[in-house]
Amino acid sequence: MAFNALLALLGVVATIQVADAALTRRVACPDGVHTATNAACCALFAVVDDLQENLFDGGECGEETHESLRLTFHDAIGFSPALTANRQFGGGGADGSIVTFEDIETNFHANNGIDEIINVQKPFIAKHNMTAGDFIQLAGAVGFSNCAGAPRLEFLFGRPEASSASPDLLVPEPFDTIDKTLTRFADAGFSPEEVVALLASHSTAAADHVDTSIPGTPFDSTFSSFDSQVFIEVQLRGTLFPGTGGNQGEVESPLRGEIRLQSDHDLARDSRTACEWQSFANDHAKLQSAFAAAMAKLAVLGQDTSQMVDCSEVIPIPPPPDTVPHIPAGLSQNDIEQACATAAFPILPVDPGPVTTVAPV
């Protein structure tokens, strides 16, 4: 009896192993180079190569990366279940409407300047015959993969064409109150913690239109790396430098050449978000996982994921981190403005040298 039971158990194990093999079996792509878990993903490898070579300058974490990542957000956040519940059109979310209906959505105040990256991407969309929604999210994930320390973002393939433009006033702005910002995100399905996680995108970001007198101004001192510096530097007490402050949506940064958004400043100090903000200051693993999870949610807002294919395997693996959390040169731990009521800001090393000057991008 024991022997028969063992045979039965081995049979079950063999069946499971065969099933697992079937689930992970890969198909050869027509290019003769790649394989994929789903044949639908095969065509995307050529798109990725084209993007890396011709949009992201051979794989740089630069301006086009920031603008492409920004476009993923501005397209997807045009989604409001509250409007839909009130029998108004609440937007299609991550559907590419910001490209398909460019003449409407680029006129929204919050989308100021977004037309530049749209016009750069449109020839690629036409060349590869993709829906705008799919292309926007693919380009954002591919560009972001060039940033040292970034997580590999998920990419689901199969968004239909957008059928109408998003309504106005759904994209949060830098001068919005925290109540307004959190309410808008909550309507789209994001918790305060997820809002803070999404703002990790500012680690590889710069502003062109918040203060038009200083275009290309980074939000932190390590623009080309995905790291926690934005969560550290926004927590520094601000000092006014002539010519860099006083504009709507902007707060003075103690680092010359760096811009701080009013919304970032306030979220870092609000009781609902301050401790979550602080938690990212020296926890890179949490920063990566929280941002990847929040972006996965953002990228499919308004979409039926049961009709989509997981093609995350086409996204390149990002390079490892190339920075460590630190207080910029010329400052000290005393320059941190403590905001979390339940835990002290972590003690960080201080870079040697004179006060850090951040170069434009």
Short mmCIF file of N, CA and C in Angstrom, two decimals, residues 3 33 82 142 175-176 190 206 247 264 274 276 283 298 357:
data_model
loop_
_atom_site.label_atom_id
_atom_site.label_comp_id
_atom_site.label_asym_id
_atom_site.label_seq_id
_atom_site.Cartn_x
_atom_site.Cartn_y
_atom_site.Cartn_z
N PHE A 3 3.87 1.50 -1.14
CA PHE A 3 4.51 1.63 -2.45
C PHE A 3 3.55 2.24 -3.47
N VAL A 33 15.95 35.60 -33.34
CA VAL A 33 16.84 36.00 -32.26
C VAL A 33 16.18 35.80 -30.90
N ALA A 82 -15.59 58.86 -10.32
CA ALA A 82 -16.59 59.74 -9.73
C ALA A 82 -17.40 60.45 -10.81
N VAL A 142 10.49 51.52 -21.20
CA VAL A 142 11.79 51.30 -21.84
C VAL A 142 12.76 52.43 -21.47
N PHE A 175 0.72 73.40 -7.75
CA PHE A 175 0.22 74.37 -6.77
C PHE A 175 -1.08 73.93 -6.12
N ASP A 176 -1.56 72.72 -6.42
CA ASP A 176 -2.78 72.22 -5.78
C ASP A 176 -2.52 71.99 -4.29
N PHE A 190 -5.91 55.61 -5.91
CA PHE A 190 -4.60 55.58 -5.28
C PHE A 190 -4.66 56.08 -3.84
N ALA A 206 12.89 66.73 -14.45
CA ALA A 206 13.27 68.14 -14.47
C ALA A 206 12.06 68.94 -14.92
N ASN A 247 7.72 81.65 -7.89
CA ASN A 247 6.74 81.35 -8.92
C ASN A 247 5.70 80.37 -8.39
N ASP A 264 5.41 68.73 -3.83
CA ASP A 264 6.39 67.85 -3.19
C ASP A 264 6.73 68.35 -1.79
N ALA A 274 3.94 62.41 5.43
CA ALA A 274 5.33 62.72 5.80
C ALA A 274 6.14 61.48 6.17
N GLU A 276 5.62 58.34 5.26
CA GLU A 276 5.86 57.53 4.06
C GLU A 276 6.95 58.17 3.22
N ASP A 283 15.89 53.62 1.97
CA ASP A 283 15.41 52.26 1.73
C ASP A 283 15.16 52.08 0.23
N LEU A 298 -1.03 52.36 -12.37
CA LEU A 298 -1.27 53.54 -13.20
C LEU A 298 -1.38 53.17 -14.68
N THR A 357 26.03 72.53 -6.50
CA THR A 357 25.35 73.23 -7.59
C THR A 357 24.86 72.19 -8.57
#
